[in-house]
Coordinates of C-alpha atoms in Angstrom, one line a residue:
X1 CA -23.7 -11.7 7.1
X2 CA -27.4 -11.6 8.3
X3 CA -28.5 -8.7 6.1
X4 CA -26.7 -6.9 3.5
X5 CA -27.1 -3.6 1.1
X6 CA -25.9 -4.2 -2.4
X7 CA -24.1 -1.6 -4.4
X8 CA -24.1 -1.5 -8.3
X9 CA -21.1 0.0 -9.5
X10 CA -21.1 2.0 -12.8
X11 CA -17.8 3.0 -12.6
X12 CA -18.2 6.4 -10.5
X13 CA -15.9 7.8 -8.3
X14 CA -18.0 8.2 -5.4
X15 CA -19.1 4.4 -5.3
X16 CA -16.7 3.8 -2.4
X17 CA -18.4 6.6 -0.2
X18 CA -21.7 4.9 -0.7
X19 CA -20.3 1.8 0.7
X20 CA -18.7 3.8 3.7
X21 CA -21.9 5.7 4.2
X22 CA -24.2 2.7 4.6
X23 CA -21.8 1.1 7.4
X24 CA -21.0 3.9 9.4
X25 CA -25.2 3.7 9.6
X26 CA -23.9 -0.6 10.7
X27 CA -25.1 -1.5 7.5
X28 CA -23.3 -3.9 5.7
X29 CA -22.7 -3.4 2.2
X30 CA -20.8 -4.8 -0.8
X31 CA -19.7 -3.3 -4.4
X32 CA -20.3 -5.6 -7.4
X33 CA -19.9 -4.4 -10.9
X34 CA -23.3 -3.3 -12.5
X35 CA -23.3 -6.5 -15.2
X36 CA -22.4 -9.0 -12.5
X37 CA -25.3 -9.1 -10.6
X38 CA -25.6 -12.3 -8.1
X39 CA -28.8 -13.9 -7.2
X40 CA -31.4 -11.9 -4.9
X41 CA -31.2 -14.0 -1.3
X42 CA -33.1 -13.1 1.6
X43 CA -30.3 -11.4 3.4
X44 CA -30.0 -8.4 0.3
X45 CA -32.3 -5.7 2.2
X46 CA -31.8 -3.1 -0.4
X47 CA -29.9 -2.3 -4.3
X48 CA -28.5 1.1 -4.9
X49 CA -27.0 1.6 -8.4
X50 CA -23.9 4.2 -8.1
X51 CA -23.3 6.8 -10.1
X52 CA -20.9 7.1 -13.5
X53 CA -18.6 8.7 -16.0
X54 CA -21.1 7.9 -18.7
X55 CA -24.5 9.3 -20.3
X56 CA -27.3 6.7 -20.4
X57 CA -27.6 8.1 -24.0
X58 CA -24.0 7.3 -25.6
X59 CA -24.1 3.9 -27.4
X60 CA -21.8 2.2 -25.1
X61 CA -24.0 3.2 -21.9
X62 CA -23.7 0.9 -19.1
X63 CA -26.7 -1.3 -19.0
X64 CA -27.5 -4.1 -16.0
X65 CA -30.7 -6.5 -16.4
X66 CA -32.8 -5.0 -14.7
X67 CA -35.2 -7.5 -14.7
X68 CA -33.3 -9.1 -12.3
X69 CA -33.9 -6.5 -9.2
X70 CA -36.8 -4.0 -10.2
X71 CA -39.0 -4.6 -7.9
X72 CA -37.7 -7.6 -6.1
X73 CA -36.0 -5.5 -3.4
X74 CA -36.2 -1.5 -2.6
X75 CA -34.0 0.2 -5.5
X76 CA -32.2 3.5 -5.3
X77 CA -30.8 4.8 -8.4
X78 CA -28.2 8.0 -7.3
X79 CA -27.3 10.1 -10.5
X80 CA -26.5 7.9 -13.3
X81 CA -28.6 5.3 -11.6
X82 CA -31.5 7.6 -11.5
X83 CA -31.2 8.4 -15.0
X84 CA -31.0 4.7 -16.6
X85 CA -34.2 4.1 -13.9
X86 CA -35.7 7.1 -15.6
X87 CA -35.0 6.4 -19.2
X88 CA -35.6 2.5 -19.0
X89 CA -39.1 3.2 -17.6
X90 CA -40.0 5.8 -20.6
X91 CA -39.0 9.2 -19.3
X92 CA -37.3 11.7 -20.7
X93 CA -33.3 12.1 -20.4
X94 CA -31.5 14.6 -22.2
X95 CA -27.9 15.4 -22.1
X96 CA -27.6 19.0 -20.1
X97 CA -26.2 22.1 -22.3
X98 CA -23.6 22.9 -19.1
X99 CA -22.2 19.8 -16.9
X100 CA -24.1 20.5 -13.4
X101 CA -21.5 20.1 -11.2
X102 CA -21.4 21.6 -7.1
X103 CA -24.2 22.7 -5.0
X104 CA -27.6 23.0 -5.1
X105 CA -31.0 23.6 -3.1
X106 CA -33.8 20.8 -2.9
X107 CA -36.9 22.8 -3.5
X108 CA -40.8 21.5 -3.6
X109 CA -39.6 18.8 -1.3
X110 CA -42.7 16.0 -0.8
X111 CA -42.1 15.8 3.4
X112 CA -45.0 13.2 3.6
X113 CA -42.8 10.2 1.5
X114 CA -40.7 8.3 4.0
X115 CA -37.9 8.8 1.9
X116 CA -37.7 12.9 2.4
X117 CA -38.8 12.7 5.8
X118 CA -36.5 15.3 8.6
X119 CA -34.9 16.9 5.1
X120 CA -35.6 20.4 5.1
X121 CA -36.6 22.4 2.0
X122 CA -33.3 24.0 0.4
X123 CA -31.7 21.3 2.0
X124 CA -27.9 21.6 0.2
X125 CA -27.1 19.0 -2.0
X126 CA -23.9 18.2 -4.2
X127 CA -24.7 17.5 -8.2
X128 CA -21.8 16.1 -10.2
X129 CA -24.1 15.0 -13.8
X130 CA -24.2 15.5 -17.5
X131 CA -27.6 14.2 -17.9
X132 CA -30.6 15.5 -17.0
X133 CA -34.1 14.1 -16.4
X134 CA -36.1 16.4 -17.6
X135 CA -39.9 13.9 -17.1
X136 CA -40.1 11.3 -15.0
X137 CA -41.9 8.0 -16.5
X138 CA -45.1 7.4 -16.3
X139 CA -46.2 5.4 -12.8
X140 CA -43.3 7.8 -11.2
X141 CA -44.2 10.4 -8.5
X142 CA -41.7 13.7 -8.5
X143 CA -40.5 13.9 -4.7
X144 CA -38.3 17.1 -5.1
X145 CA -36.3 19.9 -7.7
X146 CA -34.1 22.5 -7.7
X147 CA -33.7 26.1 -8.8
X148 CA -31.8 24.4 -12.6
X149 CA -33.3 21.3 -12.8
X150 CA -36.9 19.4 -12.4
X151 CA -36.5 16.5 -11.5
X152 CA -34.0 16.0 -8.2
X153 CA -35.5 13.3 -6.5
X154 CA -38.9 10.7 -7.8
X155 CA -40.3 7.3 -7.0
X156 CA -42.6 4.2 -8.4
X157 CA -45.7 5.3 -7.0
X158 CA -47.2 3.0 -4.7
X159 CA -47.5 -1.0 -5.5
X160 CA -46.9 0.0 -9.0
X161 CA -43.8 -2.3 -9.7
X162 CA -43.5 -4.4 -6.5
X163 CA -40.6 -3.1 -3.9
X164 CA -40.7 0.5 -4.3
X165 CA -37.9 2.2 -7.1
X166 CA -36.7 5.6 -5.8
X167 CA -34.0 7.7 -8.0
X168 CA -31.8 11.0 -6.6
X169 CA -29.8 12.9 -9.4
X170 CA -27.5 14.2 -6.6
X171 CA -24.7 12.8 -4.5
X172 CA -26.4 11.9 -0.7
X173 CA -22.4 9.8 0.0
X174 CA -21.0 13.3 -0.4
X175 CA -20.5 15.2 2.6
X176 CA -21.1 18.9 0.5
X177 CA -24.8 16.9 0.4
X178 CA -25.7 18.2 4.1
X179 CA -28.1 15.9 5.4
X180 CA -27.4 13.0 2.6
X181 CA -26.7 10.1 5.7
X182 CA -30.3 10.9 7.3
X183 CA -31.7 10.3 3.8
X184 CA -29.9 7.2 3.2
X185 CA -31.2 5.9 6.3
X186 CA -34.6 6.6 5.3
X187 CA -34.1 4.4 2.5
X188 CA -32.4 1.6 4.2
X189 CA -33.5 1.7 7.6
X190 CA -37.3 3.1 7.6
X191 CA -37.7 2.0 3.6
X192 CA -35.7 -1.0 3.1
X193 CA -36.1 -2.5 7.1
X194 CA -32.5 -2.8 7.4
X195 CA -31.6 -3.7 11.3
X196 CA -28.6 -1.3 11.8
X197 CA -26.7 -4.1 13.6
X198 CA -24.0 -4.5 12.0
X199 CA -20.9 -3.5 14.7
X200 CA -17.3 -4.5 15.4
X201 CA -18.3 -7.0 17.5
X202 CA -20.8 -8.7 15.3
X203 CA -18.0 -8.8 12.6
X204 CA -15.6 -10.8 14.8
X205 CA -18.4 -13.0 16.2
X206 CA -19.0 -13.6 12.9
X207 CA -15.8 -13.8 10.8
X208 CA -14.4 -16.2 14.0
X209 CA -17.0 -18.7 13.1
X210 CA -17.0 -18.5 9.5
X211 CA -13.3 -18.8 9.7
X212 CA -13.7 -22.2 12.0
X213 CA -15.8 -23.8 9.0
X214 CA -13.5 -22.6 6.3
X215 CA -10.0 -23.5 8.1
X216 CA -11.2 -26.6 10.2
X217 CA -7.9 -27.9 12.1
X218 CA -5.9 -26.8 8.9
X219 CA -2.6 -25.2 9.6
X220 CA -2.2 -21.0 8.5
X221 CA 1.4 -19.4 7.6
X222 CA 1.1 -15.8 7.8
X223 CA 3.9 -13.3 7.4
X224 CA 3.3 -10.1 9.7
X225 CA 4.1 -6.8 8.8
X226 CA 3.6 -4.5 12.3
X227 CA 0.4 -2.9 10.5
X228 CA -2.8 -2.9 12.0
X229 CA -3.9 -4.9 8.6
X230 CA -2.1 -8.2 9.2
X231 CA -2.2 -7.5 12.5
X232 CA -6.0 -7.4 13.3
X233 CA -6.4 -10.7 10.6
X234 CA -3.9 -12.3 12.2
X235 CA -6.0 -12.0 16.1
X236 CA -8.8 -12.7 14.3
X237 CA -7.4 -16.2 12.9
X238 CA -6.0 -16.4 16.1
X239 CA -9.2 -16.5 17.8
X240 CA -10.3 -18.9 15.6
X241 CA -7.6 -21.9 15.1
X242 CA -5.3 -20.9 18.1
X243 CA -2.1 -22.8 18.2
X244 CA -2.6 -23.5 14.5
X245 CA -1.7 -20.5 13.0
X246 CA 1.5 -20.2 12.1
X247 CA 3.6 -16.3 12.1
X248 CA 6.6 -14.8 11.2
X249 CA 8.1 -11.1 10.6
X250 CA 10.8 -10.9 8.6
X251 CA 13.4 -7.8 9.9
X252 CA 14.2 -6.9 6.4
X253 CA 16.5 -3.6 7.2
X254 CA 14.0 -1.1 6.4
X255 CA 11.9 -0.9 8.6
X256 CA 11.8 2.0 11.5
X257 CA 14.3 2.3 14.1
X258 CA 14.2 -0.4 16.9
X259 CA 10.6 -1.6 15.0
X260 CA 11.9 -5.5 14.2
X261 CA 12.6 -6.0 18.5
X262 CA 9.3 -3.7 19.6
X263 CA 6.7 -5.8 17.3
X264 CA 7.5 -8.9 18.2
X265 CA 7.5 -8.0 21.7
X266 CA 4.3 -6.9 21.4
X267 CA 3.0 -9.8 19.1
X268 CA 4.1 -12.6 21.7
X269 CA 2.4 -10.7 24.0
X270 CA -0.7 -10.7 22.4
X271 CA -0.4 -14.5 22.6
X272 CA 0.3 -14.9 18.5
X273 CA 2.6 -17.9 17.9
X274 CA 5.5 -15.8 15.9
X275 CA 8.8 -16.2 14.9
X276 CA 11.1 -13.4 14.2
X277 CA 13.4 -13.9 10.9
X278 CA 16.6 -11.4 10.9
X279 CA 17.6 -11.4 7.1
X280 CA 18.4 -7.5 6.9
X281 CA 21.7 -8.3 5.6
X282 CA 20.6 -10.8 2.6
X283 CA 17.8 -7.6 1.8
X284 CA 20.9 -5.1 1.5
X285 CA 23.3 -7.3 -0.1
X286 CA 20.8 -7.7 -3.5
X287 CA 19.8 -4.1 -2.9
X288 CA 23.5 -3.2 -3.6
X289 CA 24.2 -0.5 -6.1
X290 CA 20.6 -0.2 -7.3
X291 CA 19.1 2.8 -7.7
X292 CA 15.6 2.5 -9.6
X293 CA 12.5 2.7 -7.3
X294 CA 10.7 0.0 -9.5
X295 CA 13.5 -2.5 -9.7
X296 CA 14.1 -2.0 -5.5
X297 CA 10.4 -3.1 -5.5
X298 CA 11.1 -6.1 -7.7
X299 CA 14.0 -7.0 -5.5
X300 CA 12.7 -6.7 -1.9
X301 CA 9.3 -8.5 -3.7
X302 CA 11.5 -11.5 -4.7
X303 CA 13.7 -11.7 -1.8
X304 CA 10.4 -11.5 0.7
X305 CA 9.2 -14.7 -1.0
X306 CA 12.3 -16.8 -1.1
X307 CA 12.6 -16.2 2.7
X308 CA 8.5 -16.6 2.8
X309 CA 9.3 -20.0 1.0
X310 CA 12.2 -20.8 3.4
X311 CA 10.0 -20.3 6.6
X312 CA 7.2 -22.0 4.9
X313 CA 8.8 -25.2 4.4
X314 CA 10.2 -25.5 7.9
X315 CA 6.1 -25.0 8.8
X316 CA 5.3 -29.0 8.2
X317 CA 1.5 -29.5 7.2
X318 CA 0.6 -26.1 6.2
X319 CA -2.6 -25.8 4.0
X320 CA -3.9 -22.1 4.0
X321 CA -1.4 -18.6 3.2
X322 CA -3.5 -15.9 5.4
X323 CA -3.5 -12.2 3.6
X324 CA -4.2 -9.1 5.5
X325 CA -6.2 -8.2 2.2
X326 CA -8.8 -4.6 2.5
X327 CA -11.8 -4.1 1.0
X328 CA -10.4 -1.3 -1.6
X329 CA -7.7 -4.0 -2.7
X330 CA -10.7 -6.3 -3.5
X331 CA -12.4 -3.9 -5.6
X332 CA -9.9 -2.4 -7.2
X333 CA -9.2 -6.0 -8.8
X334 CA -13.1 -6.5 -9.5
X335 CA -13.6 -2.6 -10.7
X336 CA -16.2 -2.1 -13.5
X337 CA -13.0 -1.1 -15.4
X338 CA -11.0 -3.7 -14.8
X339 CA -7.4 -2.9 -12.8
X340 CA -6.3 1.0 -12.6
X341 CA -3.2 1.3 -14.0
X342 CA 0.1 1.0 -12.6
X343 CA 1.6 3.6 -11.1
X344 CA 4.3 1.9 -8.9
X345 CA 4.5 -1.9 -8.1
X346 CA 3.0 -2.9 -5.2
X347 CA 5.2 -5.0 -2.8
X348 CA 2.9 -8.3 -2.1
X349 CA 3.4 -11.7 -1.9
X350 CA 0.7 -12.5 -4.9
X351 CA 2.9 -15.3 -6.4
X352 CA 2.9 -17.3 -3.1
X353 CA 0.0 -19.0 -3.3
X354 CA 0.8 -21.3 -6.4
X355 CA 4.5 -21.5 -5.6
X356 CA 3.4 -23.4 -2.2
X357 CA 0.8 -24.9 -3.8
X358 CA -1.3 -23.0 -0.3
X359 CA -4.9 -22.1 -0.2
X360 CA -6.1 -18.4 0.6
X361 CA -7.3 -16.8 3.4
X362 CA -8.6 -13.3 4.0
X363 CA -10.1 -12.4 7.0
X364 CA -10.8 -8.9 6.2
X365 CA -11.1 -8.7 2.6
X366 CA -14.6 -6.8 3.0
X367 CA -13.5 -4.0 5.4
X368 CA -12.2 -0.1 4.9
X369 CA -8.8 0.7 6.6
X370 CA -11.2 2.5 9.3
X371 CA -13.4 -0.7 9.9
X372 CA -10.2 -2.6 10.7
X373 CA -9.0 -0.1 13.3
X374 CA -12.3 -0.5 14.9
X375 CA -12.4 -4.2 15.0
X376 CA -8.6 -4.1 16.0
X377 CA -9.8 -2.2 19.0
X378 CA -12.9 -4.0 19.8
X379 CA -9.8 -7.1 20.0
X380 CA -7.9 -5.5 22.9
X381 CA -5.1 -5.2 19.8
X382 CA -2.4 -1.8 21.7
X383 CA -3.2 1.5 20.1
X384 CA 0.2 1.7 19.2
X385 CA -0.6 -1.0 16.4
X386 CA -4.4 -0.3 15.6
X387 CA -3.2 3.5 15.3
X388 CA 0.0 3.2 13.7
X389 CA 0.1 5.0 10.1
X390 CA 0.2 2.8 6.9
X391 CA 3.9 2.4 6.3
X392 CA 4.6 1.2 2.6
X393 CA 6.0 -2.6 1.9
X394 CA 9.3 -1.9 0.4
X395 CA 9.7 0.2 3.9
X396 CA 12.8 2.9 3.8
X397 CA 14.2 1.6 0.7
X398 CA 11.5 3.9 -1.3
X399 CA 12.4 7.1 1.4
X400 CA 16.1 6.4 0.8
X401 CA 16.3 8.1 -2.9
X402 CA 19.0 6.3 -5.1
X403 CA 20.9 3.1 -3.7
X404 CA 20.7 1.9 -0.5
X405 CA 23.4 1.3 2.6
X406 CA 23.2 0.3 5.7
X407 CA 24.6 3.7 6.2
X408 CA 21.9 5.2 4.4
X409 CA 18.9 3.3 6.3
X410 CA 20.6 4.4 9.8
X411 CA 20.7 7.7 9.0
X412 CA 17.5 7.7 8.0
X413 CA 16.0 5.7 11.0
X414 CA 17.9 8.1 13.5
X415 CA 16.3 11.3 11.4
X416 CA 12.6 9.7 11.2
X417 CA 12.4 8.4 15.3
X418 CA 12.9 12.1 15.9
X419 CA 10.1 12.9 13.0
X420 CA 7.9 10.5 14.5
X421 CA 8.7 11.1 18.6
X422 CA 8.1 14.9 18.4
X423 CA 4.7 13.8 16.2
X424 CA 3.9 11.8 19.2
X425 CA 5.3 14.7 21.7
X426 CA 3.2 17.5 20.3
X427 CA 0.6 15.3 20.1
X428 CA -0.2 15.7 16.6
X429 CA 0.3 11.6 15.2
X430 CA -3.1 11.1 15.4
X431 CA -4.4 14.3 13.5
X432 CA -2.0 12.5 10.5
X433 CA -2.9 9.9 8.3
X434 CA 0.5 9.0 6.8
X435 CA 4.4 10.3 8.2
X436 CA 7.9 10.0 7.1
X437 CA 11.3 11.1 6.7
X438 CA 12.5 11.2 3.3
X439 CA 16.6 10.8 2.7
X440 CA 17.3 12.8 -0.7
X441 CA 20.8 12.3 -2.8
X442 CA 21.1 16.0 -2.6
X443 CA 23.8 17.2 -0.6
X444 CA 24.4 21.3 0.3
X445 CA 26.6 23.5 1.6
X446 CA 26.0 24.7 5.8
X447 CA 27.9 25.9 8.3
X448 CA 28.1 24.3 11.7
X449 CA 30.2 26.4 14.2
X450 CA 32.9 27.7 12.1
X451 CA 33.0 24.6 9.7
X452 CA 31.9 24.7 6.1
X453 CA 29.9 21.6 5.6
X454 CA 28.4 19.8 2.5
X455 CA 26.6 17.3 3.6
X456 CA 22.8 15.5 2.9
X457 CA 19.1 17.0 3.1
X458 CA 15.9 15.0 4.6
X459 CA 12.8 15.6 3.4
X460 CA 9.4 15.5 5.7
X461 CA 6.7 14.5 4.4
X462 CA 3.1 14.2 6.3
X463 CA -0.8 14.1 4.8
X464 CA -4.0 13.6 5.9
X465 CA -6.5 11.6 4.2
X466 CA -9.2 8.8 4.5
X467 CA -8.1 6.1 1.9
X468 CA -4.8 7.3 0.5
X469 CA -6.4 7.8 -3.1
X470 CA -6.1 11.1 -2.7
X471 CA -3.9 13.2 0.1
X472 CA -3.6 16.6 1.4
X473 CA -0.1 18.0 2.8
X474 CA -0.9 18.5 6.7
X475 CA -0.2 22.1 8.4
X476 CA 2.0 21.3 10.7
X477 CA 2.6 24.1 13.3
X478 CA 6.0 26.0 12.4
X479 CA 7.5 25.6 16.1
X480 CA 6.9 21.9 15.6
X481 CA 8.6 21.9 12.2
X482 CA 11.3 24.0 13.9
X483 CA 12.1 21.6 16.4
X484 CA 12.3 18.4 14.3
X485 CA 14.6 20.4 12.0
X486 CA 16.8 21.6 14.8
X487 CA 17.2 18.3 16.1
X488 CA 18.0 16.2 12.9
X489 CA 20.8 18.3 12.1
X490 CA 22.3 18.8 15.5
X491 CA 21.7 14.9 16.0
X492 CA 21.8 13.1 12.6
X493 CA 26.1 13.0 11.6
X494 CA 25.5 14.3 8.2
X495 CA 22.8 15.8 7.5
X496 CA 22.4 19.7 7.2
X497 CA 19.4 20.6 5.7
X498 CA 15.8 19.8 6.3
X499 CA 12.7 20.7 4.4
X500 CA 8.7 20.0 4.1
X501 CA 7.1 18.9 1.4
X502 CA 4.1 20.7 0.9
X503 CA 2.6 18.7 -2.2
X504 CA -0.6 17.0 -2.6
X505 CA -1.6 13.8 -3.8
X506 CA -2.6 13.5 -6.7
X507 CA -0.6 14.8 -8.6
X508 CA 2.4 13.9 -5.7
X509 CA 2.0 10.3 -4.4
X510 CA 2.7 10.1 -0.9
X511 CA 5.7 7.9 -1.2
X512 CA 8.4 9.8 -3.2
X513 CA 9.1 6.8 -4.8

C-alpha cells in the first residue's frame, strides 16, 4: 500500500467504524492493538488512537509508548485517546459524576484550525465517556466545548511537539456525530496530506502484483464456497497465477436448492479452473441421528477436511492453501483482548494448513465484507455472487433444528427457493443483509380442505445489518409475508404452519443454531 492511516485499538467498540470511516474517504487503514505498535515508515500518513472501556485513571489503564509516535506523524486521540493524550501531557482528567453518554452540541468552535474547518457551531456530536478532561496541558490550544463539558476538541499548538497532536472526546466514526466524516478528512486529508486514492481498482492492481511475488509459479488449492468471499479471492488469485490455481466445491447436501449445478456453472464461466465434488451423501450419512448444533458443526468441520485432504492430494505439487479470510476475522484474532468468546463453532478449515503441510494465502485478509463486494464488482464477478447474502458454513444443517435427512434438507430447500424467489420478485433481496428458511421439530394441527393435518412449521428469518455483530429483524411488507406463507404450505408436502421471527441480534443470533 502507498499510504496508510494507522488505528490504535484500546479495546472500544467503535474501533471498527473508524477503520470503515477512513476508507469510505479511500483511505487505507489498519487496526493494531495499542501495545503493538510497528515501526513508523514513510507510507503511515496519520495515527489515531481509538476509544475504550477503560478510565486512563484505573491502575490497569491501557498505556502505549508514546514516545514512539508523538510527534513523528499527525496524531488524533478520539475519547479515551484524547484523554491518555491529555493526561500524559500534564492536564487534568477526572473521572465524570454521570457516564456522558448520547448527543451533544459543539459550542465555541475555533473555525480558523484546519481541523474544525466547514463544522458548524452546535454541530451534533455523539459522547460515549466516563472521563472527563476538565484542563487541557499546557502547549495545548482548546479548539471546541459543549453545553456539560469543557474541553471537546484541543490540539499541540503550533511546532510545539513536531507533527501536530489533536484530541476529540466525542465519537466523529458515529453516524449520531452529524458531520464526523468531514472532520476526519480534515485531519487526514487537509492535516495529515493523505491522497484519497485508495479505490477498488487500486486494490486489485495492487494485491495482483503482490500476490505474483508472494506465489511465484507455486501451485494454490482453494475450496469454493459460492460466497462472494472465496469468490472475489479466488478471481483475484486467478488474475494473478492463472492456470495454477487449483478449485473445488464440494456439494455437501446443504446447500440451497439447485445451488451445487448453478455455481459451478457460473465459476467455469468466469474462467476459474474448478472441480465439482458431489459427496452429499457421505455428509448425511455421519450427520445421522445427530441432533446437537455444536456437534453438527464438528461433524460437517471434519468431514470438509477429509474430503479437502482427498482433493488435495490428487492436486500434485501444491504449495499454498488460499483462504477467503475478512478483515473482521483478522482482528478479531489480534483484538486488544485477545479472541471473543465462543458462542458457536465456526465451520473453517483452520487445521488444514499443518495437516498438508501448505502455506497460506489470503488475498483479502485486510478488507470489510463491503470492500469485497466492491472489488468483486470492479472484477466483472455476476451480481448474483458479489450480492448474494452471507450463508453460514455448516449450510441447512443449522436451519434444520434436530437431526438431519435428506427428507428434511428437501423440504427445506423447496420452502427457502420460494423465501428467497418472492425476496427477489418483490424486489426486496437487496434491502436484506441476511435470509433464510428455518425447519423447526415442531409439528401442529391445520386443516387443509376437510383434512385434519399435523404436520411441520418453517420459520423465516430475515435482518438487516452492516457486519453481522449486531442485527435488526427486517419489516417485511405483510402481503409479501402473505404470499411466501401461502405458498410454502400449499407447495411444501408437509408443512402447515409458517411464522416470522421478529428477534434481534444480539440477544438472537441470526442463525437459530
Amino acid at each position: 500500500m502507498n499510504e496508510k492511516v494507522l488505528i490504535l485499538d484500546f479495546g472500544s467498540q467503535y474501533t471498527q467504524l473508524i477503520a470503515r470511516r477512513t476508507r469510505e474517504l479511500h483511505i487505507y487503514s489498519e487496526i493494531v492493538p495499542y501495545n503493538k505498535i510497528p515501526e513508523l515508515d514513510d507510507s503511515i500518513k496519520a495515527i489515531i488512537l481509538s476509544g475504550s472501556p477503560f478510565s486512563v485513571k484505573e491502575e490497569n489503564a491501557l498505556r502505549p509508548d508514546m514516545e514512539k509516535i508523538m510527534g513523528k506523524k499527525p496524531v488524533l486521540g478520539i475519547c479515551y485517546g484524547a484523554q491518555y493524550i491529555a493526561d500524559y501531557y500534564g492536564g487534568t482528567v477526572m473521572r465524570s459524576n454521570k457516564r456522558e453518554y448520547g448527543k451533544a452540541n459543539l459550542s465555541n468552535v475555533t473555525h480558523q484550525d484546519t481541523f474544525l474547518e466547514g463544522i458548524d457551531t452546535n454541530s451534533q456530536v455523539w459522547m460515549s465517556h466516563g472521563d472527563t478532561i476538565k484542563e487541557i496541558p499546557q502547549g495545548f490550544d482548546l479548539l471546541a466545548s459543549t453545553e456539560s463539558i469543557p474541553v471537546a476538541a484541543f490540539k499541540s499548538h503550533n511546532g510545539n511537539f513536531g507533527a501536530p497532536i489533536y484530541g476529540i472526546q466525542f465519537h466523529p466514526e458515529v453516524t449520531h456525530s452529524l458531520q464526523g466524516t468531514q472532520l476526519l478528512k480534515n485531519f487526514l486529508i487537509d492535516i495529515a496530506g493523505c491522497k484519497g486514492n485508495w479505490t477498488p481498482a487500486s486494490f486489485i492492481e495492487q494485491t495482483v502484483q503482490d500476490l505474483q511475488k508472494k506465489v511465484g509459479n507455486d501451485k494454490v488449492l482453494m475450496a469454493l464456497s459460492g460466497g462472494v468471499d472465496s469468490t472475489v479471492g479466488a478471481m483475484l488469485l486467478h488474475q494473478a497465477i492463472g492456470k495454477n490455481l487449483y478449485c473445488f466445491f464440494v456439494d455437501n447436501g446443504l446447500l440451497r436448492k439447485d445451488e451445487f449445478e448453478e455455481v459451478l456453472a457460473s465459476y467455469q464461466g468466469m474462467g476459474l479452473n474448478i472441480t465439482g465434488v458431489d459427496a452429499k451423501h457421505r455428509f448425511w450419512d455421519e450427520l445421522k441421528g445427530v441432533s446437537d448444533p455444536e456437534k453438527k458443526r464438528k461433524i460437517i468441520g471434519r468431514v470438509f477436511i477429509e474430503v479437502f485432504e482427498e482433493e488435495a492430494n490428487k492436486a500434485e505439487g501444491v504449495e499454498w492453501l488460499g483462504q477467503g479470510t475478512i478483515y473482521p476475522d483478522v482482528i478479531e484474532s489480534i483484538s486488544v483482548h485477545g479472541p471473543s468468546v465462543t458462542i458457536k463453532s465456526h465451520h473453517n478449515v483452520g487445521g488444514l494448513p499443518d495437516l498438508l503441510q501448505l502455506k497460506i494465502v489470503e488475498p483479502l485478509r485486510m478488507l470489510f465484507k463491503d470492500e469485497v463486494r466492491k472489488v468483486g464488482k470492479e472484477l466483472g464477478i455476476p451480481d448474483f455472487i458479489v450480492g448474494r447474502h452471507p450463508f453460514p458454513g455448516p449450510g441447512l444443517a443449522i436451519r434444520i433444528l434436530g437431526d438431519i435427512t435428506p427428507e428434511k434438507v428437501a423440504m427445506l430447500q423447496e420452502a427457502d427457493a420460494i423465501y428467497i424467489n418472492n425476496l427477489k420478485k418483490f424486489d426486496l433481496y437487496d434491502k436484506v443483509w441476511q435470509a433464510g428458511a428455518i425447519l423447526l421439530p415442531v409439528q401442529s394441527v391445520g386443516v387443509m380442505g376437510d383434512e385434519r393435518t399435523y404436520e411441520r412449521t418453517v420459520a423465516l428469518r430475515a435482518v438487516n445489518s452492516m457486519d453481522g455483530m449486531t442485527a435488526e429483524w427486517s419489516r417485511l411488507p405483510h402481503d409479501f409475508l402473505a404470499t411466501v406463507s401461502s405458498e410454502i404450505i400449499n407447495q411444501v408436502k408437509g408443512v402447515n404452519r409458517v411464522v416470522y421471527d421478529i428477534s434481534t441480534k444480539p440477544p438472537a443470533t441470526i442463525e437459530w443454531e
